[in-house]
GROMACS .gro file of C-alpha atoms in nm:
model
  222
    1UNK     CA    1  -0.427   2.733   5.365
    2UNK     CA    2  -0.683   2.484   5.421
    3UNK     CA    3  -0.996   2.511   5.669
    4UNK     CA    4  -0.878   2.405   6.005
    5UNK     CA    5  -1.082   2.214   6.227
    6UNK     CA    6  -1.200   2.522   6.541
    7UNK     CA    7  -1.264   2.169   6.773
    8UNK     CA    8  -1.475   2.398   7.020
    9UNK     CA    9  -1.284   2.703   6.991
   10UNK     CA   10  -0.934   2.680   6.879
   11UNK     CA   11  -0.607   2.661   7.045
   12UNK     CA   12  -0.387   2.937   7.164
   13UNK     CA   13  -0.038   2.901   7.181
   14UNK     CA   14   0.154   3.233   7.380
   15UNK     CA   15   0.517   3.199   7.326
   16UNK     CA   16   0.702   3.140   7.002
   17UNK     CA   17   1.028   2.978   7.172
   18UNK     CA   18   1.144   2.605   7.105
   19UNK     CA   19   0.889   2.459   7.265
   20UNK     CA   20   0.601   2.704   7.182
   21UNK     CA   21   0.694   2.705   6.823
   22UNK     CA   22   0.711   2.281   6.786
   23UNK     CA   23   0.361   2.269   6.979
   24UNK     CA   24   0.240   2.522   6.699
   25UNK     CA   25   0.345   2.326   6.412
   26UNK     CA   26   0.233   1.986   6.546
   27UNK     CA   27  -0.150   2.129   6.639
   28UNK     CA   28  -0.129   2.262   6.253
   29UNK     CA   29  -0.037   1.983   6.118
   30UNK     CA   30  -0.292   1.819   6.304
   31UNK     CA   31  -0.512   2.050   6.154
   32UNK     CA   32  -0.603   2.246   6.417
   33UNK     CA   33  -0.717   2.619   6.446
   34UNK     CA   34  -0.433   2.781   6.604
   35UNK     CA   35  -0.379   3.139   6.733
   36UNK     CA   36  -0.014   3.189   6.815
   37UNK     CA   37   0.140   3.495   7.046
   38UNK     CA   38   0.479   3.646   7.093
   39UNK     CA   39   0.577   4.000   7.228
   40UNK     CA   40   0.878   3.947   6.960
   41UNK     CA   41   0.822   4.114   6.646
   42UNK     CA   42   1.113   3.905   6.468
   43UNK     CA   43   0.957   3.591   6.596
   44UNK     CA   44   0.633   3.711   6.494
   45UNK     CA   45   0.792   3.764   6.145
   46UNK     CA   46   0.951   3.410   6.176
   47UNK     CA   47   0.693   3.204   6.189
   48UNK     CA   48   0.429   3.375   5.990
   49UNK     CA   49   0.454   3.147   5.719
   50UNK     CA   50   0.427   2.852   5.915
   51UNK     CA   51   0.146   2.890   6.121
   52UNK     CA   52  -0.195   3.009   6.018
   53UNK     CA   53  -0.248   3.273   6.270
   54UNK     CA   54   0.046   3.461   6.392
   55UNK     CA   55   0.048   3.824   6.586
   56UNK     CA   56   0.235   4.035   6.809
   57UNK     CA   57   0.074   4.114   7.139
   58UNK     CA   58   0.184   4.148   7.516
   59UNK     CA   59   0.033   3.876   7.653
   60UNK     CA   60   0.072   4.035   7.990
   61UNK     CA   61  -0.215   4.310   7.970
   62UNK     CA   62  -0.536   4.156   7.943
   63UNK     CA   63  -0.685   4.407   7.765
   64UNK     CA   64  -0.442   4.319   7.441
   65UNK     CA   65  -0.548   3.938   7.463
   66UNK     CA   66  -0.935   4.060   7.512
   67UNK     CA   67  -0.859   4.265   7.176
   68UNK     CA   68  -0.711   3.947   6.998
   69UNK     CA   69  -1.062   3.730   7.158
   70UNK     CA   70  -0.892   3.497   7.303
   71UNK     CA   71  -1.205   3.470   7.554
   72UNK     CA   72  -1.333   3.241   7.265
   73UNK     CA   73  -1.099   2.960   7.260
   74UNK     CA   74  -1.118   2.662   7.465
   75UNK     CA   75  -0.782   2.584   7.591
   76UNK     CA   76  -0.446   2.800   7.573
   77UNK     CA   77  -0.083   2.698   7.619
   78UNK     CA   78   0.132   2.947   7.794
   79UNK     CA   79   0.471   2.798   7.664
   80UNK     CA   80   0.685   3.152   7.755
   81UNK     CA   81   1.022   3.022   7.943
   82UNK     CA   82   1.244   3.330   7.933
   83UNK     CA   83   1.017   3.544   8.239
   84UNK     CA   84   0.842   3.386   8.506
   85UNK     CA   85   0.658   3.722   8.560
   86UNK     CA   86   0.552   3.735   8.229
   87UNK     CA   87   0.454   3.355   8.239
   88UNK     CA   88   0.244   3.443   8.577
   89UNK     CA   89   0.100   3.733   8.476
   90UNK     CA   90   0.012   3.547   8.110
   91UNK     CA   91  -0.189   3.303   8.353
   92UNK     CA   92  -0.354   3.563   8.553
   93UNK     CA   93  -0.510   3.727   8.228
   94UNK     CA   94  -0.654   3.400   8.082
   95UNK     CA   95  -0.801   3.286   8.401
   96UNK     CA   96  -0.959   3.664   8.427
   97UNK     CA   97  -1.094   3.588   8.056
   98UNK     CA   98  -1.240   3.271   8.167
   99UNK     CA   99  -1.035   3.019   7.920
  100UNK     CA  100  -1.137   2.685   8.031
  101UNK     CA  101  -0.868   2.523   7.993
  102UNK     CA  102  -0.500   2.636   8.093
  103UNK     CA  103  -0.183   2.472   7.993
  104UNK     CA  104   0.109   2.630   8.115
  105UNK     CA  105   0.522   2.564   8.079
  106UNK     CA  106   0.712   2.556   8.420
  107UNK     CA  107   1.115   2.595   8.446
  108UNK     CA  108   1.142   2.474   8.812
  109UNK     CA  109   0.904   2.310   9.076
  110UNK     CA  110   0.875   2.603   9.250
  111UNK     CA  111   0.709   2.817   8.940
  112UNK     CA  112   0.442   2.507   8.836
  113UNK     CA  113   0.350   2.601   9.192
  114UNK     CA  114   0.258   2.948   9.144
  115UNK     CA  115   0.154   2.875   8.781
  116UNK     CA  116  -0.116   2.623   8.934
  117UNK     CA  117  -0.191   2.839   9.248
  118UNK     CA  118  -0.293   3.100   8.987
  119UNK     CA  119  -0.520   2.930   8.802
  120UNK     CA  120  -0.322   2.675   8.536
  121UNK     CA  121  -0.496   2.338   8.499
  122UNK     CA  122  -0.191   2.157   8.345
  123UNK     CA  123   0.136   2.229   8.390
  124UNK     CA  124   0.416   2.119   8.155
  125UNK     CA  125   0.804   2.102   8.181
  126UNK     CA  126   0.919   2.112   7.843
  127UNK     CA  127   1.237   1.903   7.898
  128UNK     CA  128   1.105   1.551   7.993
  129UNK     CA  129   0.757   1.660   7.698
  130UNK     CA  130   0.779   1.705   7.319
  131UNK     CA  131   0.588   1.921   7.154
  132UNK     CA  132   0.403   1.599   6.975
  133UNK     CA  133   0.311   1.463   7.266
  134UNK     CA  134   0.155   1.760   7.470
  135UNK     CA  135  -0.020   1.805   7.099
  136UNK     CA  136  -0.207   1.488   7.158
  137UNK     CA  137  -0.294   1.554   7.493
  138UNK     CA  138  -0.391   1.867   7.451
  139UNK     CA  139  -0.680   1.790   7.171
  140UNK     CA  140  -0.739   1.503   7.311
  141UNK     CA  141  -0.933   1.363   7.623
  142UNK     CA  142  -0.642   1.154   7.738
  143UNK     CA  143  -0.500   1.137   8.041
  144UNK     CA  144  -0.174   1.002   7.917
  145UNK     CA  145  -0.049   0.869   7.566
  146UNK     CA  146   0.277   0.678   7.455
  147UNK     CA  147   0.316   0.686   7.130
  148UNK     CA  148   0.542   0.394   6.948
  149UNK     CA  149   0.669   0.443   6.587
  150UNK     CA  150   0.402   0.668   6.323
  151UNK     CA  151   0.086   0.512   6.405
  152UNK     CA  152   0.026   0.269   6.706
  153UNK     CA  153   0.004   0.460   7.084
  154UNK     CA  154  -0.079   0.309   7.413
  155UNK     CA  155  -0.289   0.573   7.666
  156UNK     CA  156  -0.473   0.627   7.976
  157UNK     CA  157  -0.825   0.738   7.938
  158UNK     CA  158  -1.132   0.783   8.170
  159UNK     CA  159  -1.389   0.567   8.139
  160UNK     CA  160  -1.706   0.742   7.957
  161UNK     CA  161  -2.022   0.781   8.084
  162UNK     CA  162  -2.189   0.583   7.810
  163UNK     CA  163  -1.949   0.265   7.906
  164UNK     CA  164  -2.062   0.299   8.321
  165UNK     CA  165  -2.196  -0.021   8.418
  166UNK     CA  166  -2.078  -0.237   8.135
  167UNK     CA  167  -1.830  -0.520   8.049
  168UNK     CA  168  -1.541  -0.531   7.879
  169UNK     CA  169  -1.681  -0.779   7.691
  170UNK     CA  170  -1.940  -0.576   7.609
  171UNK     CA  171  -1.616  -0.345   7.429
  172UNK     CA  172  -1.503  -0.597   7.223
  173UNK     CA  173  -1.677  -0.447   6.929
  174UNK     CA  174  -1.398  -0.150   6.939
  175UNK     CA  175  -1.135  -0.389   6.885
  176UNK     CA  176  -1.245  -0.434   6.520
  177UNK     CA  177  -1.184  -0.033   6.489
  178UNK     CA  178  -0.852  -0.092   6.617
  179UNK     CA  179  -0.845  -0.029   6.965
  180UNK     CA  180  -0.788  -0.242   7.252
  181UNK     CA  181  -0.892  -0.233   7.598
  182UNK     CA  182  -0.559  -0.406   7.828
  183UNK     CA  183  -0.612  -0.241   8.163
  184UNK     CA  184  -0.845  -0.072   8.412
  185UNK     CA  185  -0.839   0.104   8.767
  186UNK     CA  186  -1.127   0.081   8.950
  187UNK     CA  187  -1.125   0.425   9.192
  188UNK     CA  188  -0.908   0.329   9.527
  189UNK     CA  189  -0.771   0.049   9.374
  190UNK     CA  190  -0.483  -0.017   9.148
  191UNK     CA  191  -0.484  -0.097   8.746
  192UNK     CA  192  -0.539  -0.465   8.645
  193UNK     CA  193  -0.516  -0.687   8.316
  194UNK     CA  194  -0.863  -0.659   8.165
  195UNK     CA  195  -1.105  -0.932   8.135
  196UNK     CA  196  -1.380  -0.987   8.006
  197UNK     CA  197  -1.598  -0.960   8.330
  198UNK     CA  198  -1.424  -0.659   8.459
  199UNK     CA  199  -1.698  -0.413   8.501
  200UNK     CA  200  -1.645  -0.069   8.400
  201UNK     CA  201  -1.703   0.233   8.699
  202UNK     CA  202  -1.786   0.590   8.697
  203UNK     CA  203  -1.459   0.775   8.719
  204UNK     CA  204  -1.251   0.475   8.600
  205UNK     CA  205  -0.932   0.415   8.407
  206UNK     CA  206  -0.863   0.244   8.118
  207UNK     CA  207  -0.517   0.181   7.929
  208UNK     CA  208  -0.607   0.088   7.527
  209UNK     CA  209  -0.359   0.049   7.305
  210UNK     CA  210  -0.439   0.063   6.908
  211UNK     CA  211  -0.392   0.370   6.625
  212UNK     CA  212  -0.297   0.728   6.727
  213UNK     CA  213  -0.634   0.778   6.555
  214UNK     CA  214  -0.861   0.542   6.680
  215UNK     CA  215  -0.756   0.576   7.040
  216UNK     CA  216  -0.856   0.958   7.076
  217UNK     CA  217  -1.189   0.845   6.881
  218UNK     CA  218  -1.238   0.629   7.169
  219UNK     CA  219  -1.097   0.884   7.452
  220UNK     CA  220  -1.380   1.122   7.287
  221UNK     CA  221  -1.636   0.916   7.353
  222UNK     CA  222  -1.939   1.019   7.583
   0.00000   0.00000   0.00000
């Protein structure tokens, strides 16, 4: 296997269903360090071959994820779908290990409720997100992302603190590495067509359009 890029700790992916398994494969192929987590032993067994990092744990007991150091990653994805409990009490353990960042999959309005009231920052439902998509969202500091055919997306981002005061004519420089700057939300008010004299605000929106590459480049930025 090649080195995979940690990207301030590594993701960890608890549930080796549909949807955990496609999120898996797209953050390796993305070349991500992943950690991946199923009670299952034949799942477990299943995907060992396809992802770099594979074991069986129950993800339940936080003493088993404190063995496996999960305290050292920065984000997790609870994708588990067959238990609510076990998806809860998943949750409950990573918030208790202090993972900063939570992702978690929900099966009915009612559970992204408790999963949130727990302690998940972002809660998923599987059947209107693929597992590309929350991918790039999840490695990423977009808000939102679209992406059309292999290589061109349009997303949300927040503004960065190095671009506070400016233009967007004073952007126009990024449009030479591909990405484009076609809307932005001042706070309390609603998104517009850029322009060159729109000023940019702290905590700010901006909708760029460009490559899949080049727009989390930009989202990155500080």
């Amino acid at each position: 296997m090649s080195a995979r890029r940690s990207d301030g700790g590594g993701i960890l992916v608890i549930g080796l269903g549909r949807f955990g398994c496609h999120l898996a494969a797209s953050l390796t192929r993305m070349d991500r360090e992943v950690l991946a987590v199923d009670r299952n032993p034949a799942q477990v067994q299943r995907f060992s071959d396809k992802i770099d990092r594979v074991v069986q744990a129950d993800s339940t007991e936080e003493g088993a994820l404190r063995q496996l150091g999960v305290a050292s990653f920065a984000r997790a994805v609870v994708a588990i779908g067959a238990s609510v409990e076990a998806s809860v009490l998943t949750v409950l353990a990573l918030v208790e290990l202090g993972v900063p960042q939570i992702w978690a999959r929900a099966t009915s309005q009612k559970h992204a409720k408790i999963l949130s009231s727990v302690g998940a920052h972002h809660v998923i439902f599987p059947e209107a997100e693929t597992g590309d998509r929350v991918a790039h969202l999840i490695v990423s500091r977009l808000l939102d992302f679209v992406e059309f055919d292999d290589d061109f997306a349009i997303a949300t981002v927040r503004v960065p603190e190095s671009f506070v005061g400016r233009t967007l004519l004073d952007l126009r420089p990024d449009e030479r590495s591909g990405v484009r700057v076609i809307g932005a939300k001042v706070p309390g008010e609603r998104f517009r067509y850029a322009s060159d004299d729109t000023t940019l605000t702290q905590g700010g929106v901006l909708i760029v359009e460009g490559g899949i590459d080049q727009v989390q480049r930009f989202a990155g930025r500080r």
